[in-house]
Coordinates of C-alpha atoms in Angstrom, one line a residue:
X1454 CA 115.4 84.4 136.6
X1455 CA 116.4 81.6 134.3
X1456 CA 119.4 81.0 136.5
X1457 CA 117.2 80.6 139.5
X1458 CA 115.0 78.2 137.6
X1459 CA 118.0 76.1 136.6
X1460 CA 119.1 75.9 140.2
X1461 CA 115.9 74.1 141.2
X1462 CA 115.9 70.3 141.5
X1463 CA 114.7 68.5 138.4
X1464 CA 111.5 67.4 140.2
X1465 CA 110.7 71.0 141.2
X1466 CA 111.4 72.2 137.7
X1467 CA 109.0 69.6 136.3
X1468 CA 106.4 70.7 138.9
X1469 CA 106.8 74.3 138.0
X1470 CA 106.5 73.5 134.3
X1471 CA 103.4 71.5 134.8
X1472 CA 101.8 74.2 136.9
X1473 CA 102.5 76.8 134.2
X1474 CA 101.0 74.5 131.5
X1475 CA 97.9 73.8 133.8
X1476 CA 97.5 77.6 134.4
X1477 CA 97.6 78.3 130.7
X1478 CA 95.1 75.5 129.9
X1479 CA 92.7 76.6 132.5
X1480 CA 92.9 80.2 131.2
X1481 CA 92.1 79.0 127.7
X1482 CA 89.1 77.0 128.8
X1483 CA 87.7 79.6 131.3
X1484 CA 88.3 82.8 129.3
X1485 CA 85.4 82.3 127.0
X1486 CA 83.0 81.7 129.9
X1487 CA 84.3 84.8 131.7
X1488 CA 84.0 86.8 128.5
X1489 CA 80.3 85.9 128.3
X1490 CA 79.7 86.5 132.0
X1491 CA 81.1 90.0 132.0
X1492 CA 79.5 90.9 128.6
X1493 CA 82.6 91.2 126.5
X1494 CA 81.4 89.1 123.6
X1495 CA 81.9 90.9 120.3
X1496 CA 78.9 92.1 118.4
X1497 CA 78.5 91.1 114.8
X1498 CA 79.8 94.6 113.7
X1499 CA 82.8 94.2 115.9
X1500 CA 83.5 90.7 114.6
X1501 CA 83.3 92.1 111.0
X1502 CA 85.9 94.7 111.9
X1503 CA 88.1 92.2 113.4
X1504 CA 87.8 90.0 110.3
X1505 CA 89.2 92.8 108.2
X1506 CA 92.4 92.8 110.2
X1507 CA 92.9 89.0 110.0
X1508 CA 95.8 88.2 107.9
X1509 CA 95.0 86.2 104.7
X1510 CA 97.4 83.8 103.1
X1511 CA 97.5 83.8 99.4
X1512 CA 99.4 81.0 97.7
X1513 CA 101.2 81.6 94.5
X1514 CA 102.3 78.7 92.3
X1515 CA 106.0 78.9 91.4
X1516 CA 106.5 79.0 87.6
X1517 CA 109.3 77.1 86.1
X1518 CA 112.1 79.3 84.9
X1519 CA 113.1 78.8 81.3
X1520 CA 116.8 79.1 80.5

């Protein structure tokens, strides 16, 4: 598939790339509205469960090594 994409003219490749970006952007903006419309918004209990699985980043200061 990549080979077929590379065979397209540069203008066509740019158009396909912009179309993919536009499709993704539209999906990001419209997905929240669709979620609300179809009743898929998480309840507070569901949100609390999801928060348990969210990775947390813990920073650790590097101690100087003594020689």
